[in-house]
Amino acid sequence: MSRYSLLVSLHVASVIVWLGCGTTLAFITIYAQRARSGAVLGQLGALARWLTLWILLPASLAAPGFGVLAAHAGHWPDIFFFHVGEGAFLFSFILTVAIRLPLLRRARRGAVAPARLPQYLLALALAELTVLYLAVADMVAKPSGIETSSVRYGGVVLVLGLLAAAAIAVRARKRDPGNGVAGVPGWRIGGFESAPAAAILGPHNSRTRSAPASTRDPISERGTR
């Protein structure tokens, strides 16, 4: 195998891992969202962070790196579709470093409600995968310029994908983080089962229901009868 063939093979393998990990993140997020389980939601942030740091980010760096080396080894001319791939890499890298990783760090500290985290991760995955799969289609079609029909259709798909991702993010921001239970903090998973009695019943009701009969004031009780 020549050096050029080796670099192209490593580039293709990195792209497969990159896309596969991003797609896996999307499906895991959908599963966690539909499961409505405190245990699943509690592990979602840690799993997404591990996949992002150890698989998605290295693959997203290796794919364009091997691609550039292969282009130099194969003496590729300055072609339009190659720059589209570079743009997809920049978009994915900025999305991961500037948005996804800070979001997961906030979720780890409990600053993001578990009910909202799957929606945020799904919005990021939809935006990223729209760009990445369009980049794959670009590499297959190999358009010669921005005026070609494949680029125009791809632009329509890109706009629709980004609008859908934005709609999911806005919907997540409006979602009730307390799971419909008044007084339960948003970072508590599962609502009733993991929230203290004071959070569910309120401070007054919690003290009244938990106080033994011997500690109640008989004078005040007679006055209320």
mmCIF file of C-alpha atoms in Angstrom:
data_model
loop_
_atom_site.group_PDB
_atom_site.id
_atom_site.type_symbol
_atom_site.label_atom_id
_atom_site.label_comp_id
_atom_site.label_asym_id
_atom_site.label_seq_id
_atom_site.Cartn_x
_atom_site.Cartn_y
_atom_site.Cartn_z
ATOM 1 C CA MET A 1 0.000 0.000 0.000
ATOM 2 C CA SER A 2 1.333 3.420 -0.962
ATOM 3 C CA ARG A 3 1.564 6.326 1.470
ATOM 4 C CA TYR A 4 -1.283 8.074 -0.330
ATOM 5 C CA SER A 5 -3.577 5.019 -0.089
ATOM 6 C CA LEU A 6 -2.768 4.643 3.610
ATOM 7 C CA LEU A 7 -3.613 8.282 4.326
ATOM 8 C CA VAL A 8 -6.888 8.055 2.383
ATOM 9 C CA SER A 9 -7.849 4.875 4.264
ATOM 10 C CA LEU A 10 -7.111 6.504 7.632
ATOM 11 C CA HIS A 11 -9.098 9.553 6.566
ATOM 12 C CA VAL A 12 -12.125 7.459 5.605
ATOM 13 C CA ALA A 13 -11.896 5.394 8.813
ATOM 14 C CA SER A 14 -11.742 8.577 10.918
ATOM 15 C CA VAL A 15 -14.791 9.978 9.140
ATOM 16 C CA ILE A 16 -16.704 6.745 9.797
ATOM 17 C CA VAL A 17 -15.863 6.860 13.527
ATOM 18 C CA TRP A 18 -16.670 10.588 13.628
ATOM 19 C CA LEU A 19 -20.080 10.174 12.047
ATOM 20 C CA GLY A 20 -20.806 6.961 13.928
ATOM 21 C CA CYS A 21 -20.083 8.528 17.301
ATOM 22 C CA GLY A 22 -22.199 11.587 16.517
ATOM 23 C CA THR A 23 -25.083 9.386 15.388
ATOM 24 C CA THR A 24 -24.713 7.203 18.491
ATOM 25 C CA LEU A 25 -24.902 10.292 20.701
ATOM 26 C CA ALA A 26 -28.125 11.301 18.982
ATOM 27 C CA PHE A 27 -29.747 7.870 19.460
ATOM 28 C CA ILE A 28 -28.612 7.632 23.096
ATOM 29 C CA THR A 29 -30.112 11.044 23.749
ATOM 30 C CA ILE A 30 -33.417 10.052 22.142
ATOM 31 C CA TYR A 31 -33.486 6.869 24.246
ATOM 32 C CA ALA A 32 -32.823 8.794 27.473
ATOM 33 C CA GLN A 33 -35.521 11.297 26.573
ATOM 34 C CA ARG A 34 -38.111 8.586 25.936
ATOM 35 C CA ALA A 35 -37.125 6.383 28.883
ATOM 36 C CA ARG A 36 -38.057 9.062 31.469
ATOM 37 C CA SER A 37 -35.924 7.226 34.000
ATOM 38 C CA GLY A 38 -33.910 9.001 36.655
ATOM 39 C CA ALA A 39 -31.112 6.456 36.397
ATOM 40 C CA VAL A 40 -30.815 6.869 32.623
ATOM 41 C CA LEU A 41 -30.944 10.666 32.776
ATOM 42 C CA GLY A 42 -28.390 10.672 35.562
ATOM 43 C CA GLN A 43 -25.862 8.793 33.415
ATOM 44 C CA LEU A 44 -26.548 10.628 30.160
ATOM 45 C CA GLY A 45 -24.229 13.543 30.857
ATOM 46 C CA ALA A 46 -21.308 11.344 31.909
ATOM 47 C CA LEU A 47 -21.742 9.038 28.902
ATOM 48 C CA ALA A 48 -22.012 11.935 26.448
ATOM 49 C CA ARG A 49 -18.942 13.585 27.961
ATOM 50 C CA TRP A 50 -16.874 10.383 27.686
ATOM 51 C CA LEU A 51 -17.889 9.784 24.079
ATOM 52 C CA THR A 52 -17.185 13.401 23.180
ATOM 53 C CA LEU A 53 -13.744 13.588 24.801
ATOM 54 C CA TRP A 54 -12.366 10.166 23.877
ATOM 55 C CA ILE A 55 -14.019 9.320 20.541
ATOM 56 C CA LEU A 56 -15.798 12.225 18.846
ATOM 57 C CA LEU A 57 -13.167 14.910 19.384
ATOM 58 C CA PRO A 58 -10.125 12.765 18.429
ATOM 59 C CA ALA A 59 -11.890 11.437 15.328
ATOM 60 C CA SER A 60 -12.954 14.948 14.303
ATOM 61 C CA LEU A 61 -9.299 16.024 14.505
ATOM 62 C CA ALA A 62 -7.928 12.937 12.746
ATOM 63 C CA ALA A 63 -10.338 13.070 9.780
ATOM 64 C CA PRO A 64 -9.327 16.495 8.424
ATOM 65 C CA GLY A 65 -5.706 15.902 9.397
ATOM 66 C CA PHE A 66 -5.399 12.729 7.338
ATOM 67 C CA GLY A 67 -7.447 14.383 4.594
ATOM 68 C CA VAL A 68 -5.016 17.293 4.288
ATOM 69 C CA LEU A 69 -2.020 14.939 4.317
ATOM 70 C CA ALA A 70 -3.643 12.777 1.629
ATOM 71 C CA ALA A 71 -4.347 15.845 -0.502
ATOM 72 C CA HIS A 72 -0.701 16.885 -0.314
ATOM 73 C CA ALA A 73 0.547 13.357 -0.978
ATOM 74 C CA GLY A 74 -1.783 12.994 -3.967
ATOM 75 C CA HIS A 75 -1.025 16.501 -5.277
ATOM 76 C CA TRP A 76 -4.692 17.462 -5.327
ATOM 77 C CA PRO A 77 -5.522 20.782 -7.011
ATOM 78 C CA ASP A 78 -7.435 23.525 -5.214
ATOM 79 C CA ILE A 79 -10.941 22.042 -5.467
ATOM 80 C CA PHE A 80 -14.234 23.364 -4.144
ATOM 81 C CA PHE A 81 -15.619 20.245 -2.444
ATOM 82 C CA PHE A 82 -12.475 19.855 -0.324
ATOM 83 C CA HIS A 83 -13.070 23.293 1.208
ATOM 84 C CA VAL A 84 -16.634 22.258 2.051
ATOM 85 C CA GLY A 85 -15.193 19.396 4.098
ATOM 86 C CA GLU A 86 -12.873 21.803 5.892
ATOM 87 C CA GLY A 87 -15.848 24.018 6.732
ATOM 88 C CA ALA A 88 -17.737 21.016 8.167
ATOM 89 C CA PHE A 89 -14.747 20.202 10.380
ATOM 90 C CA LEU A 90 -14.555 23.772 11.693
ATOM 91 C CA PHE A 91 -18.282 23.799 12.428
ATOM 92 C CA SER A 92 -18.139 20.501 14.332
ATOM 93 C CA PHE A 93 -14.994 21.445 16.245
ATOM 94 C CA ILE A 94 -16.353 24.840 17.334
ATOM 95 C CA LEU A 95 -19.713 23.292 18.262
ATOM 96 C CA THR A 96 -17.990 20.671 20.430
ATOM 97 C CA VAL A 97 -15.428 22.891 22.144
ATOM 98 C CA ALA A 98 -17.512 26.050 22.562
ATOM 99 C CA ILE A 99 -20.976 24.595 23.287
ATOM 100 C CA ARG A 100 -21.185 20.825 23.912
ATOM 101 C CA LEU A 101 -18.300 20.419 26.375
ATOM 102 C CA PRO A 102 -19.234 23.517 28.449
ATOM 103 C CA LEU A 103 -22.841 22.267 28.530
ATOM 104 C CA LEU A 104 -21.715 18.868 29.813
ATOM 105 C CA ARG A 105 -19.479 20.488 32.438
ATOM 106 C CA ARG A 106 -22.445 22.537 33.673
ATOM 107 C CA ALA A 107 -24.601 19.399 33.740
ATOM 108 C CA ARG A 108 -21.908 17.641 35.786
ATOM 109 C CA ARG A 109 -22.066 20.435 38.383
ATOM 110 C CA GLY A 110 -25.866 20.206 38.480
ATOM 111 C CA ALA A 111 -26.385 23.565 36.767
ATOM 112 C CA VAL A 112 -28.509 22.051 33.951
ATOM 113 C CA ALA A 113 -31.850 20.408 34.669
ATOM 114 C CA PRO A 114 -31.883 16.694 33.710
ATOM 115 C CA ALA A 115 -35.219 17.234 31.938
ATOM 116 C CA ARG A 116 -33.554 19.782 29.643
ATOM 117 C CA LEU A 117 -30.198 18.099 29.001
ATOM 118 C CA PRO A 118 -31.444 15.508 26.438
ATOM 119 C CA GLN A 119 -33.151 18.244 24.427
ATOM 120 C CA TYR A 120 -30.010 20.386 24.362
ATOM 121 C CA LEU A 121 -27.840 17.439 23.338
ATOM 122 C CA LEU A 122 -30.334 16.431 20.650
ATOM 123 C CA ALA A 123 -30.323 19.964 19.220
ATOM 124 C CA LEU A 124 -26.522 19.956 19.045
ATOM 125 C CA ALA A 125 -26.454 16.493 17.468
ATOM 126 C CA LEU A 126 -29.022 17.472 14.837
ATOM 127 C CA ALA A 127 -27.087 20.587 13.851
ATOM 128 C CA GLU A 128 -23.761 18.746 13.716
ATOM 129 C CA LEU A 129 -25.018 15.674 11.867
ATOM 130 C CA THR A 130 -26.801 17.829 9.288
ATOM 131 C CA VAL A 131 -23.488 19.487 8.449
ATOM 132 C CA LEU A 132 -21.460 16.267 8.544
ATOM 133 C CA TYR A 133 -23.780 14.193 6.370
ATOM 134 C CA LEU A 134 -23.960 17.047 3.883
ATOM 135 C CA ALA A 135 -20.157 17.050 3.829
ATOM 136 C CA VAL A 136 -20.189 13.314 3.042
ATOM 137 C CA ALA A 137 -22.682 13.919 0.235
ATOM 138 C CA ASP A 138 -20.410 16.714 -0.974
ATOM 139 C CA MET A 139 -17.436 14.346 -1.112
ATOM 140 C CA VAL A 140 -19.491 11.865 -3.151
ATOM 141 C CA ALA A 141 -21.033 14.386 -5.560
ATOM 142 C CA LYS A 142 -17.837 16.472 -5.853
ATOM 143 C CA PRO A 143 -19.512 19.710 -7.003
ATOM 144 C CA SER A 144 -17.298 22.034 -8.999
ATOM 145 C CA GLY A 145 -18.630 25.272 -7.521
ATOM 146 C CA ILE A 146 -21.234 26.982 -5.418
ATOM 147 C CA GLU A 147 -23.543 27.519 -8.383
ATOM 148 C CA THR A 148 -24.217 23.784 -8.920
ATOM 149 C CA SER A 149 -27.634 22.281 -8.142
ATOM 150 C CA SER A 150 -26.260 19.872 -5.526
ATOM 151 C CA VAL A 151 -24.910 22.809 -3.515
ATOM 152 C CA ARG A 152 -28.249 24.627 -3.713
ATOM 153 C CA TYR A 153 -30.177 21.567 -2.524
ATOM 154 C CA GLY A 154 -27.628 21.026 0.203
ATOM 155 C CA GLY A 155 -28.074 24.616 1.321
ATOM 156 C CA VAL A 156 -31.821 24.075 1.694
ATOM 157 C CA VAL A 157 -31.233 20.937 3.782
ATOM 158 C CA LEU A 158 -28.693 22.807 5.900
ATOM 159 C CA VAL A 159 -31.108 25.644 6.655
ATOM 160 C CA LEU A 160 -33.908 23.210 7.554
ATOM 161 C CA GLY A 161 -31.621 21.179 9.827
ATOM 162 C CA LEU A 162 -30.302 24.222 11.672
ATOM 163 C CA LEU A 163 -33.810 25.639 12.101
ATOM 164 C CA ALA A 164 -35.018 22.312 13.527
ATOM 165 C CA ALA A 165 -32.064 22.235 15.935
ATOM 166 C CA ALA A 166 -32.799 25.791 17.053
ATOM 167 C CA ALA A 167 -36.476 24.924 17.611
ATOM 168 C CA ILE A 168 -35.508 21.953 19.814
ATOM 169 C CA ALA A 169 -33.150 24.136 21.862
ATOM 170 C CA VAL A 170 -35.802 26.832 22.363
ATOM 171 C CA ARG A 171 -38.356 24.198 23.372
ATOM 172 C CA ALA A 172 -35.882 22.759 25.893
ATOM 173 C CA ARG A 173 -35.331 26.198 27.412
ATOM 174 C CA LYS A 174 -39.079 26.612 27.947
ATOM 175 C CA ARG A 175 -39.488 23.152 29.449
ATOM 176 C CA ASP A 176 -40.374 22.938 33.156
ATOM 177 C CA PRO A 177 -37.219 21.695 34.936
ATOM 178 C CA GLY A 178 -39.174 20.678 38.032
ATOM 179 C CA ASN A 179 -41.041 17.870 36.225
ATOM 180 C CA GLY A 180 -44.353 19.435 37.233
ATOM 181 C CA VAL A 181 -43.672 19.283 41.002
ATOM 182 C CA ALA A 182 -43.751 22.692 42.649
ATOM 183 C CA GLY A 183 -40.745 23.403 44.834
ATOM 184 C CA VAL A 184 -38.584 20.555 43.525
ATOM 185 C CA PRO A 185 -35.240 21.863 42.236
ATOM 186 C CA GLY A 186 -34.564 21.240 38.547
ATOM 187 C CA TRP A 187 -31.378 19.270 39.165
ATOM 188 C CA ARG A 188 -33.196 16.594 41.157
ATOM 189 C CA ILE A 189 -33.826 13.514 39.054
ATOM 190 C CA GLY A 190 -37.179 11.805 39.031
ATOM 191 C CA GLY A 191 -39.183 14.378 40.995
ATOM 192 C CA PHE A 192 -40.771 12.756 44.070
ATOM 193 C CA GLU A 193 -38.496 9.781 44.579
ATOM 194 C CA SER A 194 -35.313 11.776 45.059
ATOM 195 C CA ALA A 195 -36.621 15.072 46.474
ATOM 196 C CA PRO A 196 -36.757 15.692 50.224
ATOM 197 C CA ALA A 197 -40.085 15.980 51.996
ATOM 198 C CA ALA A 198 -39.571 19.704 52.531
ATOM 199 C CA ALA A 199 -39.257 20.214 48.772
ATOM 200 C CA ILE A 200 -42.406 18.248 47.951
ATOM 201 C CA LEU A 201 -44.729 19.179 50.814
ATOM 202 C CA GLY A 202 -43.379 22.644 51.512
ATOM 203 C CA PRO A 203 -41.661 23.699 54.757
ATOM 204 C CA HIS A 204 -44.911 24.296 56.700
ATOM 205 C CA ASN A 205 -46.625 21.029 55.701
ATOM 206 C CA SER A 206 -43.454 19.035 56.190
ATOM 207 C CA ARG A 207 -42.999 20.231 59.786
ATOM 208 C CA THR A 208 -46.683 19.788 60.605
ATOM 209 C CA ARG A 209 -46.928 16.233 59.287
ATOM 210 C CA SER A 210 -43.633 15.036 60.704
ATOM 211 C CA ALA A 211 -43.958 16.557 64.198
ATOM 212 C CA PRO A 212 -44.978 14.053 66.914
ATOM 213 C CA ALA A 213 -48.142 14.654 68.885
ATOM 214 C CA SER A 214 -46.218 15.221 72.148
ATOM 215 C CA THR A 215 -44.458 18.300 70.755
ATOM 216 C CA ARG A 216 -47.579 20.156 69.638
ATOM 217 C CA ASP A 217 -48.918 23.032 71.758
ATOM 218 C CA PRO A 218 -52.207 21.896 73.415
ATOM 219 C CA ILE A 219 -53.225 25.504 74.155
ATOM 220 C CA SER A 220 -53.048 26.550 70.526
ATOM 221 C CA GLU A 221 -54.909 23.409 69.510
ATOM 222 C CA ARG A 222 -57.756 24.172 71.946
ATOM 223 C CA GLY A 223 -57.953 27.722 70.621
ATOM 224 C CA THR A 224 -58.488 26.531 67.085
ATOM 225 C CA ARG A 225 -61.276 24.094 67.946
#
